[in-house]
C-alpha positions in Angstrom: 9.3 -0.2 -5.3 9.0 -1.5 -1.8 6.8 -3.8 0.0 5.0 -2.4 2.8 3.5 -4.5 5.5 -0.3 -4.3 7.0 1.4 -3.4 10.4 3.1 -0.4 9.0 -0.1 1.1 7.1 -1.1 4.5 9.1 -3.8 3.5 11.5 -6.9 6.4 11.5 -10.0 7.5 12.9 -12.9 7.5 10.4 -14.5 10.9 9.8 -17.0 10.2 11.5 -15.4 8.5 14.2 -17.1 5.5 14.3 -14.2 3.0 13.6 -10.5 3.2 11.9 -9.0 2.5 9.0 -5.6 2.1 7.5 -3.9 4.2 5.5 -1.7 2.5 2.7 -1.2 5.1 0.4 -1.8 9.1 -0.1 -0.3 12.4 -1.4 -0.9 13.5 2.0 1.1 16.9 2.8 3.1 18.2 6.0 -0.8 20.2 6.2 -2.7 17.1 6.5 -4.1 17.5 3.0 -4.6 15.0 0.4 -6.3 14.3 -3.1 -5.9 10.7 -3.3 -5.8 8.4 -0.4 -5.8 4.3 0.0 -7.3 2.6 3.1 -8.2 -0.3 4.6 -11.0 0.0 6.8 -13.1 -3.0 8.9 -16.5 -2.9 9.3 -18.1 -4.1 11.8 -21.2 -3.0 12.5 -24.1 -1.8 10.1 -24.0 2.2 10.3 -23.4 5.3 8.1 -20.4 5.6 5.9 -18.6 9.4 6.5 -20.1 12.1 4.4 -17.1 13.6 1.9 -17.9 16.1 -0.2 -16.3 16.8 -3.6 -14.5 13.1 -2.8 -15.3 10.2 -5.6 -15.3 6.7 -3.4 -14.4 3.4 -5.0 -14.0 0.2 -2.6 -13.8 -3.1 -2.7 -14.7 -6.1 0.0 -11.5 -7.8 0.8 -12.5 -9.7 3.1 -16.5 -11.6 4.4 -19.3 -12.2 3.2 -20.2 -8.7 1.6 -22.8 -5.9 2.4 -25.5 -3.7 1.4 -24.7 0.0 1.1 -27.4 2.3 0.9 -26.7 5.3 -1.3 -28.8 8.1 -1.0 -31.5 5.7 -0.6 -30.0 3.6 -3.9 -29.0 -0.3 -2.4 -25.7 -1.1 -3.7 -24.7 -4.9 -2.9 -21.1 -5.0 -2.2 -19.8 -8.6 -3.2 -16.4 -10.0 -1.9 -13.9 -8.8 -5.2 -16.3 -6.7 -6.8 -15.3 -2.7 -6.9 -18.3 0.0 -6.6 -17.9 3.1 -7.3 -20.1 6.0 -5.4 -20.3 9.6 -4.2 -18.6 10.7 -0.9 -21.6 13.4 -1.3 -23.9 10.8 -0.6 -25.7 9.8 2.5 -24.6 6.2 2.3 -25.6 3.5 5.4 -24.1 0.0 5.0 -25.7 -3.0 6.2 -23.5 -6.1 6.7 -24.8 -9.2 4.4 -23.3 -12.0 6.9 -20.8 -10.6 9.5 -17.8 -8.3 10.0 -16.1 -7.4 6.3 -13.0 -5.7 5.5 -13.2 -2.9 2.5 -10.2 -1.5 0.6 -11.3 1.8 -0.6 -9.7 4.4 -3.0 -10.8 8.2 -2.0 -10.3 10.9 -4.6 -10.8 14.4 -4.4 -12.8 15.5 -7.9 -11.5 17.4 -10.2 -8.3 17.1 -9.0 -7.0 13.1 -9.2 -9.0 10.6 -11.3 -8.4 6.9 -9.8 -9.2 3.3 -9.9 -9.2 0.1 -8.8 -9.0 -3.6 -10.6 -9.3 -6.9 -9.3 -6.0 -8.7 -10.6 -6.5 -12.7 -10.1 -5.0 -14.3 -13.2 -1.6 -15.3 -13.0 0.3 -13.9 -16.1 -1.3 -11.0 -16.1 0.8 -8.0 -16.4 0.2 -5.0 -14.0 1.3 -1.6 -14.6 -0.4 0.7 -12.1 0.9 2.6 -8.8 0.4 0.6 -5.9 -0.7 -2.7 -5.2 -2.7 -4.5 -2.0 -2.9 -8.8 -1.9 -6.1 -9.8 -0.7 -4.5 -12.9 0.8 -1.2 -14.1 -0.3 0.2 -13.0 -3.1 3.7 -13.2 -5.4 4.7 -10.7 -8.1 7.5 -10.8 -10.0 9.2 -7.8 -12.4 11.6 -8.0 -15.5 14.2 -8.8 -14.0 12.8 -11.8 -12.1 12.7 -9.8 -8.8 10.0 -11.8 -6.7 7.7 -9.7 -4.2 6.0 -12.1 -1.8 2.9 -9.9 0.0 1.0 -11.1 2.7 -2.6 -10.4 3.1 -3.2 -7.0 3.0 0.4 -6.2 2.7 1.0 -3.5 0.0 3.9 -2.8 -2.9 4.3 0.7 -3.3 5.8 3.0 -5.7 5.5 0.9 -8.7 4.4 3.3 -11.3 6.6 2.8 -14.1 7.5 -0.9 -13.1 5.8 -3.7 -15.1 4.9 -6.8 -12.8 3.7 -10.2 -13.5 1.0 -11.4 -10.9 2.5 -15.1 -10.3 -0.1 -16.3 -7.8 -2.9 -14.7 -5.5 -4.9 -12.0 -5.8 -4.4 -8.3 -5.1 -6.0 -5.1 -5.9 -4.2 -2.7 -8.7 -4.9 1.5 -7.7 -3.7 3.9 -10.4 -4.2 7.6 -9.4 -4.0 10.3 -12.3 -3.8 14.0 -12.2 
């Protein structure tokens, strides 16, 4: 396992160009080419979302007040800790409930990964998944007492077949399946 900080996550254009994200985690190949990708991704201004097709979306509001997509004409509230799940197919628009948000988001190309995301805020909870993202501070700690202090946004990676305790915080489990 390692801890990877929010300065070191890939910094990337959006499809559409009209703002950045940054890249936590992905199967990404030397081609460019990936079925599962993790990003964080601020959004500032109300506007469309990039078309995907054949990708399954799932994201999350890390940080503000929330917002409004519109999904193929379907409104979707996005509240702060809550994960939605939609289409990359789909003509999606969001509109910002109360200023600028941050979204984590899991992309998965179908029919080749299947992934998800959880919301992990009790401490005690156990967490075996595959990569990890504090909303805020967080502390983890594994078997063998091993502590892994994350800072907001920071990510542990590699921890599929680790078992960790969630000692304080909140953070955002990902498990990706093929």
């Amino acid at each position: 396992m390692r801890v990877q900080r929010f300065s070191e996550h890939r910094a990337m254009p959006w499809a559409n160009g009209l703002g950045t994200s940054y890249e936590v985690a992905s199967d990404r190949n030397v081609d460019d080419v990936w079925t599962w990708r993790v990003a964080i991704a601020p959004v500032v201004l109300d506007g469309p979302f990039s078309v995907m097709p054949g990708v399954d979306r799932e994201l999350v509001v890390i940080e503000g007040n929330g917002m409004v997509l519109e999904v193929d004409g379907v409104s979707v509230e996005c509240l702060p800790g809550q994960v939605i799940r939609f289409s990359g197919d789909s003509v999606t628009l969001a509109r910002l409930v109360d200023g600028p948000v941050v979204d984590l988001g899991l992309m998965t190309v179908r029919g080749s990964v299947i992934g998800s995301m959880v919301v992990i805020a009790d401490a005690g909870d156990v967490i075996e998944t595959d990569v990890l993202v504090a909303i805020g501070d967080a502390v983890f700690e594994d078997k063998d007492g091993k502590h892994y202090i994350l800072g907001s946004k920071d990510a542990l990676l590699d921890v599929r077949g680790h078992q960790l305790a969630l000692l304080s915080g909140l953070a955002i489990a990902i498990q990706v399946n093929s």
